[in-house]
Amino acid sequence: MVYNKLKAYFVENGIKLKEVAELLGISRVTLSYKLNRYRNADFSLKEVRMLCRRYNLSADEFFLI
């Protein structure tokens, strides 16, 4: 699963990928890998929780956006 809807959510809400990467404590390249599932990279549960908390999303919304 590629996170196309999550990427679109960031764009629609003016959220910069640099901001998201800084929140998660990862590089923009690593964030891109995770968003695109490059080499099966994926978000950890801790990262999902951080994103949901920061952007007021439920876990269901995170995975279904």
Coordinates of N, CA and C in Angstrom, one line a residue:
M1 N 0.8 -1.2 0.0 CA 0.0 0.0 0.0 C 0.9 1.2 0.0
V2 N 0.7 2.1 -1.0 CA 1.4 3.3 -1.1 C 0.5 4.4 -0.4
Y3 N 1.0 5.3 0.3 CA 0.2 6.2 1.0 C -0.2 7.5 0.2
N4 N -0.8 7.2 -1.0 CA -1.1 8.3 -1.9 C -2.1 9.3 -1.2
K5 N -3.1 8.8 -0.5 CA -4.1 9.7 0.1 C -3.5 10.4 1.2
L6 N -2.5 9.8 2.0 CA -1.9 10.5 3.0 C -1.0 11.7 2.4
K7 N -0.3 11.4 1.4 CA 0.5 12.4 0.7 C -0.5 13.6 0.2
A8 N -1.6 13.2 -0.3 CA -2.6 14.2 -0.8 C -3.1 15.0 0.4
Y9 N -3.3 14.4 1.5 CA -3.8 15.1 2.7 C -2.8 16.1 3.1
F10 N -1.5 15.8 3.1 CA -0.4 16.8 3.4 C -0.5 18.0 2.5
V11 N -0.6 17.7 1.2 CA -0.6 18.8 0.2 C -1.9 19.6 0.4
E12 N -3.0 19.0 0.5 CA -4.3 19.8 0.7 C -4.3 20.7 1.9
N13 N -3.6 20.3 2.9 CA -3.6 21.0 4.2 C -2.3 21.8 4.3
G14 N -1.5 22.0 3.3 CA -0.3 22.8 3.3 C 0.8 22.3 4.3
I15 N 0.8 21.0 4.5 CA 1.8 20.4 5.4 C 3.0 20.0 4.6
K16 N 4.1 20.6 4.9 CA 5.4 20.3 4.2 C 6.0 19.0 4.7
L17 N 6.5 18.2 3.8 CA 7.1 17.0 4.1 C 8.3 17.2 5.0
K18 N 9.0 18.3 4.9 CA 10.1 18.6 5.8 C 9.6 18.7 7.3
E19 N 8.4 19.3 7.5 CA 7.8 19.4 8.8 C 7.5 18.0 9.3
V20 N 6.9 17.2 8.5 CA 6.5 15.8 8.9 C 7.8 15.0 9.3
A21 N 8.8 15.1 8.5 CA 10.1 14.4 8.7 C 10.7 14.9 10.1
E22 N 10.7 16.2 10.3 CA 11.2 16.7 11.5 C 10.4 16.2 12.7
L23 N 9.1 16.2 12.6 CA 8.2 15.7 13.7 C 8.6 14.2 14.0
L24 N 8.9 13.4 13.0 CA 9.2 12.0 13.2 C 10.7 11.8 13.5
G25 N 11.5 12.8 13.4 CA 12.9 12.6 13.6 C 13.6 11.8 12.6
I26 N 13.1 11.9 11.3 CA 13.7 11.1 10.2 C 14.1 12.1 9.1
S27 N 14.8 11.7 8.2 CA 15.2 12.5 7.0 C 14.0 12.5 6.0
R28 N 14.0 13.5 5.2 CA 13.0 13.6 4.1 C 13.1 12.4 3.2
V29 N 14.2 11.9 2.9 CA 14.4 10.8 2.1 C 13.7 9.6 2.7
T30 N 14.0 9.4 4.0 CA 13.4 8.2 4.7 C 11.8 8.4 4.7
L31 N 11.3 9.6 4.9 CA 9.9 9.8 4.9 C 9.4 9.5 3.5
S32 N 10.1 9.9 2.5 CA 9.6 9.5 1.1 C 9.6 8.0 0.9
Y33 N 10.6 7.3 1.4 CA 10.6 5.9 1.3 C 9.4 5.3 1.9
K34 N 9.1 5.8 3.1 CA 7.9 5.2 3.8 C 6.6 5.6 3.1
L35 N 6.5 6.8 2.6 CA 5.2 7.2 2.0 C 5.0 6.3 0.7
N36 N 6.1 6.0 0.0 CA 6.1 5.3 -1.2 C 6.3 3.8 -1.1
R37 N 6.5 3.3 0.2 CA 6.8 1.9 0.5 C 7.9 1.4 -0.3
Y38 N 8.9 2.2 -0.5 CA 10.1 1.9 -1.2 C 10.9 0.9 -0.4
R39 N 11.3 -0.3 -1.0 CA 12.0 -1.3 -0.3 C 11.2 -1.8 1.0
N40 N 9.9 -1.8 0.9 CA 9.0 -2.2 2.0 C 9.1 -1.3 3.2
A41 N 9.6 -0.1 3.1 CA 9.7 0.8 4.3 C 8.3 1.1 4.7
D42 N 8.0 1.2 6.0 CA 6.7 1.5 6.5 C 6.8 2.3 7.8
F43 N 5.8 2.9 8.2 CA 5.7 3.7 9.4 C 5.7 2.7 10.6
S44 N 6.4 3.1 11.7 CA 6.3 2.3 12.9 C 5.0 2.7 13.6
L45 N 4.6 1.9 14.6 CA 3.4 2.3 15.3 C 3.6 3.6 16.1
K46 N 4.8 3.8 16.6 CA 5.1 5.1 17.3 C 4.9 6.3 16.3
E47 N 5.4 6.1 15.1 CA 5.3 7.2 14.1 C 3.8 7.4 13.7
V48 N 3.1 6.4 13.6 CA 1.6 6.5 13.3 C 0.9 7.3 14.4
R49 N 1.2 6.9 15.6 CA 0.7 7.7 16.8 C 1.0 9.1 16.7
M50 N 2.3 9.4 16.5 CA 2.8 10.8 16.4 C 2.0 11.6 15.3
L51 N 1.9 11.0 14.2 CA 1.2 11.7 13.1 C -0.3 11.9 13.4
C52 N -0.9 10.9 13.9 CA -2.3 11.0 14.3 C -2.5 12.1 15.3
R53 N -1.7 12.1 16.3 CA -1.8 13.1 17.4 C -1.6 14.5 16.8
R54 N -0.6 14.7 16.0 CA -0.2 16.0 15.5 C -1.2 16.6 14.5
Y55 N -1.8 15.7 13.7 CA -2.7 16.1 12.6 C -4.2 15.8 12.9
N56 N -4.4 15.4 14.1 CA -5.8 15.1 14.6 C -6.5 14.1 13.7
L57 N -5.8 13.0 13.5 CA -6.4 11.8 12.7 C -6.5 10.6 13.6
S58 N -7.6 9.9 13.3 CA -7.7 8.6 14.0 C -6.8 7.6 13.2
A59 N -6.4 6.5 13.9 CA -5.6 5.5 13.2 C -6.4 5.0 11.9
D60 N -7.7 4.8 12.0 CA -8.5 4.4 10.9 C -8.3 5.4 9.7
E61 N -8.4 6.7 10.0 CA -8.2 7.7 9.0 C -6.8 7.7 8.4
F62 N -5.8 7.4 9.3 CA -4.5 7.4 8.8 C -4.3 6.3 7.7
F63 N -4.9 5.1 8.0 CA -4.7 4.0 7.0 C -5.7 4.1 5.9
L64 N -6.8 4.8 6.0 CA -7.9 4.9 5.0 C -7.9 6.2 4.2
I65 N -7.1 7.2 4.7 CA -7.1 8.5 4.0 C -6.9 8.3 2.6

